[in-house]
Short mmCIF file of C-alpha atoms and ligand atoms in Angstrom, two decimals:
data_model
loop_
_atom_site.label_atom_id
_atom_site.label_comp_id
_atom_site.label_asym_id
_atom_site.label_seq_id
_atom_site.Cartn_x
_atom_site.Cartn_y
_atom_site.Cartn_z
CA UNK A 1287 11.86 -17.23 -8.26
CA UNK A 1288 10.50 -16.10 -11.29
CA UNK A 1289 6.92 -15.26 -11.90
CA UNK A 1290 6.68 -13.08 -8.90
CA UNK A 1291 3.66 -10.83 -8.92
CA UNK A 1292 4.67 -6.94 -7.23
CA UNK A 1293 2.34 -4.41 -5.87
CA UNK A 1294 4.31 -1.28 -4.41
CA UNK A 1295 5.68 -0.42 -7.65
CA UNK A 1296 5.56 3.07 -8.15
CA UNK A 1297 6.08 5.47 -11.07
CA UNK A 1298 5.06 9.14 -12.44
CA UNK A 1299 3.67 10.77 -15.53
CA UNK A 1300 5.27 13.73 -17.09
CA UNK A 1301 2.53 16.38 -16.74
CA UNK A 1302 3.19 15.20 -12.63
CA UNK A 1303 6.39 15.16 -12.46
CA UNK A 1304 7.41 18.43 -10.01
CA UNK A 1305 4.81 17.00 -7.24
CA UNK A 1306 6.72 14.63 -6.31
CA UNK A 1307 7.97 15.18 -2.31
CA UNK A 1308 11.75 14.58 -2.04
CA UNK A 1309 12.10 11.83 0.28
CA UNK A 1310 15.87 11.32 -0.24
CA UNK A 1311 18.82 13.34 -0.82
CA UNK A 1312 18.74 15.53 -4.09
CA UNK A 1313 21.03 13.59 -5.92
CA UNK A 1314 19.28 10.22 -5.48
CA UNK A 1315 15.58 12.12 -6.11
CA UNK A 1316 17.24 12.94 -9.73
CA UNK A 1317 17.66 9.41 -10.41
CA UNK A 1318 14.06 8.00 -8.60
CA UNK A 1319 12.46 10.79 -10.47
CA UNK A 1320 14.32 9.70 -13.80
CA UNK A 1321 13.16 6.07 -12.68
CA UNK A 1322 9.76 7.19 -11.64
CA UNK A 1323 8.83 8.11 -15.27
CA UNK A 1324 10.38 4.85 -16.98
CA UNK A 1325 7.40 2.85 -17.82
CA UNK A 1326 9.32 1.02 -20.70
CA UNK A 1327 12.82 -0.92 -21.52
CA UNK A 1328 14.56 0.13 -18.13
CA UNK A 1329 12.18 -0.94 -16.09
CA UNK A 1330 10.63 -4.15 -18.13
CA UNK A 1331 14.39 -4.91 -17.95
CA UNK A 1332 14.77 -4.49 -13.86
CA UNK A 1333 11.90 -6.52 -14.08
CA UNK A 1334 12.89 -9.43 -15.44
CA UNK A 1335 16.27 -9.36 -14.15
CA UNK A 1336 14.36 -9.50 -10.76
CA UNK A 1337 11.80 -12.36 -11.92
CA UNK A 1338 8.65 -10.17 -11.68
CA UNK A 1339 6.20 -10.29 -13.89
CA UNK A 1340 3.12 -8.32 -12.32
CA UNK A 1341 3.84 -5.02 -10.58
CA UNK A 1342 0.81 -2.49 -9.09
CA UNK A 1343 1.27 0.80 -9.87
CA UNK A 1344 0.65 3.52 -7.63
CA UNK A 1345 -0.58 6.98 -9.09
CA UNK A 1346 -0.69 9.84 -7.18
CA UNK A 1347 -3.55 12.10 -8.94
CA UNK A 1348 -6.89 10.79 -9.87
CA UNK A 1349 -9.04 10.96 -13.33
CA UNK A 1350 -6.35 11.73 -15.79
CA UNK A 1351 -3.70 9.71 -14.43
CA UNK A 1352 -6.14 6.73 -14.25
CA UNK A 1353 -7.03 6.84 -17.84
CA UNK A 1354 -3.07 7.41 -18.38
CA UNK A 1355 -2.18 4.58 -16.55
CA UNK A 1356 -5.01 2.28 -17.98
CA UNK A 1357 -3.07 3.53 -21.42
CA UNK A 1358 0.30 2.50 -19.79
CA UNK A 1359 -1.53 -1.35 -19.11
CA UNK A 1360 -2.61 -1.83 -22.24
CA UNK A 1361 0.35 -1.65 -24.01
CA UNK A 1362 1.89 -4.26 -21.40
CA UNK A 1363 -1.03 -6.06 -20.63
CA UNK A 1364 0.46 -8.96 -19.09
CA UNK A 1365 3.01 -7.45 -16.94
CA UNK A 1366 1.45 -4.67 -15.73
CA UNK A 1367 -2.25 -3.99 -13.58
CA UNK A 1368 -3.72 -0.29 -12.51
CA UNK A 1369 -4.30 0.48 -8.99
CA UNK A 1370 -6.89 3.84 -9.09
CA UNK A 1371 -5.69 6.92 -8.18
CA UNK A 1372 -8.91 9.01 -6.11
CA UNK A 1373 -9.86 12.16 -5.51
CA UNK A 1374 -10.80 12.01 -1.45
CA UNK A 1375 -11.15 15.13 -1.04
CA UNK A 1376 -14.58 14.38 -2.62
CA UNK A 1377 -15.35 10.79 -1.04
CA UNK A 1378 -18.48 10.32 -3.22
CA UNK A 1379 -16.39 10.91 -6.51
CA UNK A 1380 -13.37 8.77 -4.89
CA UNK A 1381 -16.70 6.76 -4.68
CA UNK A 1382 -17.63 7.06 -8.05
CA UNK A 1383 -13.97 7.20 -9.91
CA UNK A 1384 -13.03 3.59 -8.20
CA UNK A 1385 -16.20 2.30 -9.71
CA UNK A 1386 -15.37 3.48 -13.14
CA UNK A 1387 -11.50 2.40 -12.85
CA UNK A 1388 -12.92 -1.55 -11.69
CA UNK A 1389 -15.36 -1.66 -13.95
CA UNK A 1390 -14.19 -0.05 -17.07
CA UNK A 1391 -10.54 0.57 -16.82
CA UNK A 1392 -9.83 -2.98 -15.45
CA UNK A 1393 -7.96 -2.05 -12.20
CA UNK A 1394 -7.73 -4.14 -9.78
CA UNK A 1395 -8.30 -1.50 -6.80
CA UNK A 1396 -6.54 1.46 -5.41
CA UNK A 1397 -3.84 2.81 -3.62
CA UNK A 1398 -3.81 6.07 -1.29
CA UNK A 1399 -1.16 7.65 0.27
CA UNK A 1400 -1.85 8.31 3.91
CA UNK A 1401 -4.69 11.20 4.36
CA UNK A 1402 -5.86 13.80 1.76
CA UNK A 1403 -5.25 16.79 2.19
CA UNK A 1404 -7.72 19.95 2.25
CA UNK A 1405 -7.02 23.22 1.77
CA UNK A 1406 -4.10 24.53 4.20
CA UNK A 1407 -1.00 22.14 5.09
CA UNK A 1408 -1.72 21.12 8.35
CA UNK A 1409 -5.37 19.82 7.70
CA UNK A 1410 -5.90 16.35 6.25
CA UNK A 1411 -8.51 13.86 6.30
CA UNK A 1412 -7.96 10.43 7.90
CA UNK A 1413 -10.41 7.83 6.18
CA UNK A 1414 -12.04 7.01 9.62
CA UNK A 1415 -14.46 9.71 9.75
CA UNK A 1416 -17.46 9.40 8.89
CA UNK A 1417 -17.80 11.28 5.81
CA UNK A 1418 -16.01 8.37 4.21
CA UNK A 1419 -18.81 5.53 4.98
CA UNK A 1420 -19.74 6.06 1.21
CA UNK A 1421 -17.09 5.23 -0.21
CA UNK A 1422 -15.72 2.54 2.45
CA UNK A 1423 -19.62 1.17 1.02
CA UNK A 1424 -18.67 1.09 -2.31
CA UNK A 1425 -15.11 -0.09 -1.72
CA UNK A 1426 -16.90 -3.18 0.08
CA UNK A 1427 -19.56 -3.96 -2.81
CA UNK A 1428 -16.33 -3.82 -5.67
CA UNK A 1429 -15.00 -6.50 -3.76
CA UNK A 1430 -10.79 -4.75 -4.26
CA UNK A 1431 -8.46 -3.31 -1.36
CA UNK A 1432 -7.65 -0.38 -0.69
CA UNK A 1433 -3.60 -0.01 -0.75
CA UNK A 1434 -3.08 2.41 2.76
CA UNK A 1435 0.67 3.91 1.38
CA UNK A 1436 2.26 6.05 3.50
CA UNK A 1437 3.35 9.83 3.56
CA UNK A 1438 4.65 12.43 5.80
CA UNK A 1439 2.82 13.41 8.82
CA UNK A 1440 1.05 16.86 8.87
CA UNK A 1441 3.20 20.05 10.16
CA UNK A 1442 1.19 20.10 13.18
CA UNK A 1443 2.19 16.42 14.38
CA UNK A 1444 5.70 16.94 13.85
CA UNK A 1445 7.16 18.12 16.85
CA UNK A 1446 8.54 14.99 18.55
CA UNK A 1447 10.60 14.69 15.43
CA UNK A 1448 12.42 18.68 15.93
CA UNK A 1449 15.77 18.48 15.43
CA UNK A 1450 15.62 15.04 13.45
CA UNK A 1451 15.03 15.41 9.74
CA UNK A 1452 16.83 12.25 9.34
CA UNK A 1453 13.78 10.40 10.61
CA UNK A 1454 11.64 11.72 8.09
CA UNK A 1455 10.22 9.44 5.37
CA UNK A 1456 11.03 5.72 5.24
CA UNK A 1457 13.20 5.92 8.10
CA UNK A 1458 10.64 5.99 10.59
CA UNK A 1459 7.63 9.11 10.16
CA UNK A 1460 6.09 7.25 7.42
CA UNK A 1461 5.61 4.16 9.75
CA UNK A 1462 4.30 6.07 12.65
CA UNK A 1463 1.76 7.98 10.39
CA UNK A 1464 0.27 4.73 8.53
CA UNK A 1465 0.56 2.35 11.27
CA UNK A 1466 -1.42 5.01 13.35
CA UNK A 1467 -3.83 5.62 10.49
CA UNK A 1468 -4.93 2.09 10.22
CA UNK A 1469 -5.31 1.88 13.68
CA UNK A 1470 -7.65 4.76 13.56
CA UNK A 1471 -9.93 2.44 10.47
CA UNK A 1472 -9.77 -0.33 13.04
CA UNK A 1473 -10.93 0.90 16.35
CA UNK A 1474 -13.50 3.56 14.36
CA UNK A 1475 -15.85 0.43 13.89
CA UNK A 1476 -15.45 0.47 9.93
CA UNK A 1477 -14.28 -3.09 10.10
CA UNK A 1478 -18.03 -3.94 11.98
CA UNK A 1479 -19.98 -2.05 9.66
CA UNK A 1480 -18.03 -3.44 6.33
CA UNK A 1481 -16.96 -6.81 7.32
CA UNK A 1482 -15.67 -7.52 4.01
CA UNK A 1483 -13.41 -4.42 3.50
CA UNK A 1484 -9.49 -5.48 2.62
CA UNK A 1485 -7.03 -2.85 3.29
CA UNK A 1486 -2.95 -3.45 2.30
CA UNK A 1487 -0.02 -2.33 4.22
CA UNK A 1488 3.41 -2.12 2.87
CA UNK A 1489 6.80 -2.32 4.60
CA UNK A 1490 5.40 -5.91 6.10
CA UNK A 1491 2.51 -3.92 7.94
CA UNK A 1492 4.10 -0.67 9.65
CA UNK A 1493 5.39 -2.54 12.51
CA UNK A 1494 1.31 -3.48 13.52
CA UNK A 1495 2.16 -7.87 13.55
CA UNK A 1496 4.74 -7.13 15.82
CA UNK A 1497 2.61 -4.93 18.57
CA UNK A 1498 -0.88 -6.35 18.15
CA UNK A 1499 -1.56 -8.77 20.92
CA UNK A 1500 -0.35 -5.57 23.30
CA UNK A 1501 -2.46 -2.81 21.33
CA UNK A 1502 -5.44 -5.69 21.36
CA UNK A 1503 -4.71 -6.39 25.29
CA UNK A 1504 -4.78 -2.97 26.24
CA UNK A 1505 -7.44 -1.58 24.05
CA UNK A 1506 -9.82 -4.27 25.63
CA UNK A 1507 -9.57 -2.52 29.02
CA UNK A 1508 -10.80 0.93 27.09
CA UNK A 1509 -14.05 0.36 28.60
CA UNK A 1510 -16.73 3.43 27.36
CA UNK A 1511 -13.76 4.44 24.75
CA UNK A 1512 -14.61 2.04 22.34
CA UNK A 1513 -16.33 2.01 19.58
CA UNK A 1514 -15.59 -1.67 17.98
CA UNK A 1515 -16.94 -4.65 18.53
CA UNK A 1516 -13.87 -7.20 17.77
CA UNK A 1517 -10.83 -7.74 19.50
CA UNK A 1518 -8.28 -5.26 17.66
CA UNK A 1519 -6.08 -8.19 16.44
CA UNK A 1520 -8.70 -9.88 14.58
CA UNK A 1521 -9.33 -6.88 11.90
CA UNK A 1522 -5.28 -6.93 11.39
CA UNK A 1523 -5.60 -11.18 10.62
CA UNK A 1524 -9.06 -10.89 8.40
CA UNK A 1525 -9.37 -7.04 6.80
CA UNK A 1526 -5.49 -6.89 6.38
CA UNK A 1527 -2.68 -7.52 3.76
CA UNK A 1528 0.49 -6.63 4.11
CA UNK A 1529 4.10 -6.69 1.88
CA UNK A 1530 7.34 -6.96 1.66
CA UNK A 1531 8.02 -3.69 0.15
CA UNK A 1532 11.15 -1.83 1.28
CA UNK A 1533 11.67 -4.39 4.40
CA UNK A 1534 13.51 -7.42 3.07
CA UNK A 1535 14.70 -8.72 6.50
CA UNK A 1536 14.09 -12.42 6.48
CA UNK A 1537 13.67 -12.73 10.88
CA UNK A 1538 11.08 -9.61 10.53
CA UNK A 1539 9.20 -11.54 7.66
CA UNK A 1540 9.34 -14.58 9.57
CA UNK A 1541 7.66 -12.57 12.45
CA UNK A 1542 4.76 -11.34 10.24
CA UNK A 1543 4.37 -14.91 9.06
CA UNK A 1544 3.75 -16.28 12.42
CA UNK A 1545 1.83 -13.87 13.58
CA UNK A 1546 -0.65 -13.15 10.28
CA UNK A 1547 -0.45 -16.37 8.21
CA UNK A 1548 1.27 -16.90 4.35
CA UNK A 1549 -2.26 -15.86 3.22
CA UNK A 1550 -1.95 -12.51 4.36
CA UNK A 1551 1.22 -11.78 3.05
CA UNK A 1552 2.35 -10.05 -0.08
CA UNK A 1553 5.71 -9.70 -2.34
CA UNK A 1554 6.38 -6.00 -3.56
CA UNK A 1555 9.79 -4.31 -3.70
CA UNK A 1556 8.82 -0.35 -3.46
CA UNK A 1557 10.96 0.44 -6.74
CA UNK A 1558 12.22 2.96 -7.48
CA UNK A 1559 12.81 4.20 -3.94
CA UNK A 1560 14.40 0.40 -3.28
CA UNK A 1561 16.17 -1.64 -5.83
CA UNK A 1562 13.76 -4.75 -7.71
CA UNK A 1563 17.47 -6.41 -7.60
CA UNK A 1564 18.11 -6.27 -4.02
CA UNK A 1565 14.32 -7.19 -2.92
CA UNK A 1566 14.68 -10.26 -5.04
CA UNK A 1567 17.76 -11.46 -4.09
CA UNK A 1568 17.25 -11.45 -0.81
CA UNK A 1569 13.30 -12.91 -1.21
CA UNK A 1570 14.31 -15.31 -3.74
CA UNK A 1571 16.87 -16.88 -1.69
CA UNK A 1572 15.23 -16.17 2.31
CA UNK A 1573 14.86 -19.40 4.31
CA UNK A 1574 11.21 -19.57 4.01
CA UNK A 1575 9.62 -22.86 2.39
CA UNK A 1576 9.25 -22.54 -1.28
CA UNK A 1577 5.78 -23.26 -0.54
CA UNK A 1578 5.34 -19.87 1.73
CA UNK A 1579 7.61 -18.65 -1.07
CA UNK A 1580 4.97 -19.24 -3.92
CA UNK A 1581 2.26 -18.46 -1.53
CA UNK A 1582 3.53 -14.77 -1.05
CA UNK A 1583 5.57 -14.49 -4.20
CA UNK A 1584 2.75 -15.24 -6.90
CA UNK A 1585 -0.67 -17.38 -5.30
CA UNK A 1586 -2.18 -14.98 -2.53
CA UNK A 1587 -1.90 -11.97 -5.39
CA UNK A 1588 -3.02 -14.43 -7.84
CA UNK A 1589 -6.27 -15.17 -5.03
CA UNK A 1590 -7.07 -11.34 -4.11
CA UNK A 1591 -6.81 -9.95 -7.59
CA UNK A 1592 -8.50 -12.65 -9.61
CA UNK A 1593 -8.92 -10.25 -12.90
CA UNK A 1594 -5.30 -10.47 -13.34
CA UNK A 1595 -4.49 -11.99 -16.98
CA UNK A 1596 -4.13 -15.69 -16.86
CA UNK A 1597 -1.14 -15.49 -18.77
CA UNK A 1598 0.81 -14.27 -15.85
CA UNK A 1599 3.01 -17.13 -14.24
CA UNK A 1600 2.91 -19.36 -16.76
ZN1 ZN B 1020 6.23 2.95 -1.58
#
């Protein structure tokens, strides 16, 4: 399928290039990290060997690398679109900095990687609390998502994993930490008080489609615990997105399908850390319909980012 549009894309700027956490062995870091900086030939090239015209871009710093990155769009206009970088660990200039990437840098909404951390490593901010309602506020009145990417848990949560380094990252710590994360935004409430609020998953939604109905069921029976109004589930179907990034396994898609709806569902491949080739192939050829195809491939994008270049597609 050609025309698809991709959110998880992810890349790096030179002046941040030794922050990046090594998720991966070192020799395949050199190469994502050589990747991570391409924002030209290589990766147009990927790109259209893969049939994508659109991909997000994640940034992991905030003021610089947003007026950076709106430089990086502007020379490739229609192929690629800015998701903000923000500065949380200030949520009323997070606040302030989205605002002035939607409005006058053209971005289309931002991306965060799990909770910001504050001062020593094993403190970090989970958007939940309350100090956040600001900017959950102003996230709501720009109308964009919020794209909830994951990263390692803190030091203190990591002792069920001793032992195991190789569950670290993508294998499995990353889907613990974000799946538990955005059930934190859920049963805080912030889906009563901003109805309208979209949040993204990758990796088709951190296992949540799959263990909803129970995590619904059983949080029902919380009694004086809770502090939402909704039945769990129904924030995941109408405040969620999620995408294919870095899970192309056509019976787990099919799962997130049935139990979220095409509408709700996303293409992205997670490049560098997963090929464009390999997500394509195997998305461009799944047995889906080519309507659910379309649908997650190029229309639903198409429908939640509506600033994106008409051009695109056609
Ligand atoms: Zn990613």
């Amino acid at each position: 399928m050609s025309g698809k549009i991709a959110l998880e894309e992810h890349f790096n700027l030179p002046d941040f290039s030794d922050e990046v956490p090594e998720y991966v062995s070192p020799e395949n870091m050199r190469e994502i990290n050589r990747r991570l900086l391409d924002l030209g030939a290589e990766r147009l090239g990927e790109m259209d060997a893969a049939g994508i015209d659109f991909p997000r871009q994640a940034v992991t710093r905030a003021q610089a690398a947003n007026d950076q990155l709106a430089k990086v769009v502007a020379a490739h206009p229609t192929r690629y679109g800015g998701f903000a970088a923000l500065p949380l660990q200030d949520p009323a200039a997070a606040a302030a900095e989205l605002e002035r990437c939607v409005t006058q840098l053209g971005f289309h909404g931002a991306l965060v990687n799990g909770f910001t951390s504050i001062g020593d490593a094993d403190t970090g901010w989970y958007y939940d609390h309350e100090r956040f309602l600001p900017f959950w506020e102003r996230v709501e009145a720009l109308g964009v998502p919020v794209y909830l990417h994951p990263r390692d848990p803190l030091a203190g949560n990591q002792g069920i994993y001793e032992g195991h380094p190789e569950l670290f990252g993508a294998v499995w710590t990353f889907t613990v930490e974000t799946s538990t994360h955005a059930l934190r935004l859920m049963t805080s409430g912030l889906f009563d008080r901003f109805p309208k609020l979209t949040v993204i998953l990758g990796h088709l939604g951190e296992t949540l489609p799959f263990n909803m109905w129970r995590i619904s069921h059983r949080a029902a029976a919380m009694g004086d615990l809770i502090k939402f109004e909704k039945p769990l589930r129904s924030y995941l179907l109408n405040n969620f997105y999620v995408t294919t990034s870095g899970n192309f396994h056509t019976q787990t898609l099919n799962a997130t399908l049935a139990e979220m709806g095409v509408d709700r569902v996303l293409y992205s491949s997670d490049y560098p850390y997963e090929s464009m080739r390999e997500a394509s192939d195997w998305f461009d050829n799944a047995a889906i319909s080519d309507n659910d195809r379309l649908r997650i491939g190029y229309t639903n994008a198409r429908c939640l980012f509506p600033n994106i270049p008409e051009k695109i597609g056609q």
